[in-house]
């Protein structure tokens, strides 16, 4: 609370009066500092949960985790959440700490749940080994919730539904982070952005994630996604399309690399479907593979638009032609000075793709 500065005295005050005012003022300021002090949490899950409860009740908070501590959760706090749902703005200063579902636990739960009205700001923290029967193996961001993460690793989490690492129904910002080794039984091994959700991914590595069936080994987007200065590599779909990226809404990829991803069926690197618009600016799609068609990019369904701007689609492979870019009936490819070459068995044929030969 900010305290107003007292008005100048109209008459001369005694020294004693000044001293009393000074002490009162210092006490007031000190009280304010204590009210907004950070909460330092010792290395224990009960202490962390208590700190989240306290911050929720206070309307906001900053929680400083014990340096390099592994907060090992053996049971959920409630439902399928290891920690209390975040309902207010809370900053977590990670100090290299780990939030982990104990590998020996038989219970199914995620590590963090950001609920409506909540904002989780994560710094220098790892979230790992969550396992849920629904969506969001590591972190669930509900509609109306916000996740802002920097220098954060989300790894080795599993969801029986969507979003092995993160399921996003609200707003997600990832900077200088990693999504690695996460698995979804359905959609979005690393990150699933659901309808109405938005995500901005910058300077982040998305790798070794998988979807066991359907779409988006690395990222699935049903909402709005921007990926910039990032890499999407070595992700896979075991039975479906879009080994690296799958989009049916709005996706923009700037200055990024989509490489060494695999899909059993179509779109080893990228699938753009369902009337979606996917734009690649100054990006590279290379060395991806598909079991059937389009090791590079699979652009299908009426109304779908793929824009390749100053980008490269090279050295991708598929079980049948084309190995590079497939453009289905009613869908559109806009090629702005991009290179499509050295794909196997063909670059684009039998599809018609502007600026592509063979």
Short mmCIF file of C-alpha atoms in Angstrom, two decimals, residues 6 98-99 170-171 174 182 186 192 197 240-241 257 261 279 281 288 293-294 300 305 326 346:
data_model
loop_
_atom_site.label_atom_id
_atom_site.label_comp_id
_atom_site.label_asym_id
_atom_site.label_seq_id
_atom_site.Cartn_x
_atom_site.Cartn_y
_atom_site.Cartn_z
CA UNK A 6 1.87 14.27 4.98
CA UNK A 98 12.15 -29.61 -10.28
CA UNK A 99 8.45 -30.32 -9.85
CA UNK A 170 -6.11 -20.19 -22.52
CA UNK A 171 -2.89 -18.27 -23.16
CA UNK A 174 7.14 -19.96 -23.89
CA UNK A 182 6.34 -35.83 -23.69
CA UNK A 186 -4.37 -38.49 -28.86
CA UNK A 192 -1.78 -29.01 -27.69
CA UNK A 197 -6.35 -21.07 -27.01
CA UNK A 240 -1.70 -40.37 -38.05
CA UNK A 241 -0.47 -37.11 -39.58
CA UNK A 257 13.55 -25.27 -38.24
CA UNK A 261 10.17 -35.53 -37.57
CA UNK A 279 2.52 -19.44 -42.90
CA UNK A 281 8.57 -17.14 -43.08
CA UNK A 288 11.26 -35.30 -42.26
CA UNK A 293 2.73 -39.08 -48.64
CA UNK A 294 4.33 -35.69 -47.99
CA UNK A 300 -5.30 -30.80 -47.49
CA UNK A 305 -3.90 -22.34 -47.25
CA UNK A 326 1.32 -32.33 -51.20
CA UNK A 346 9.31 -36.48 -55.90
#
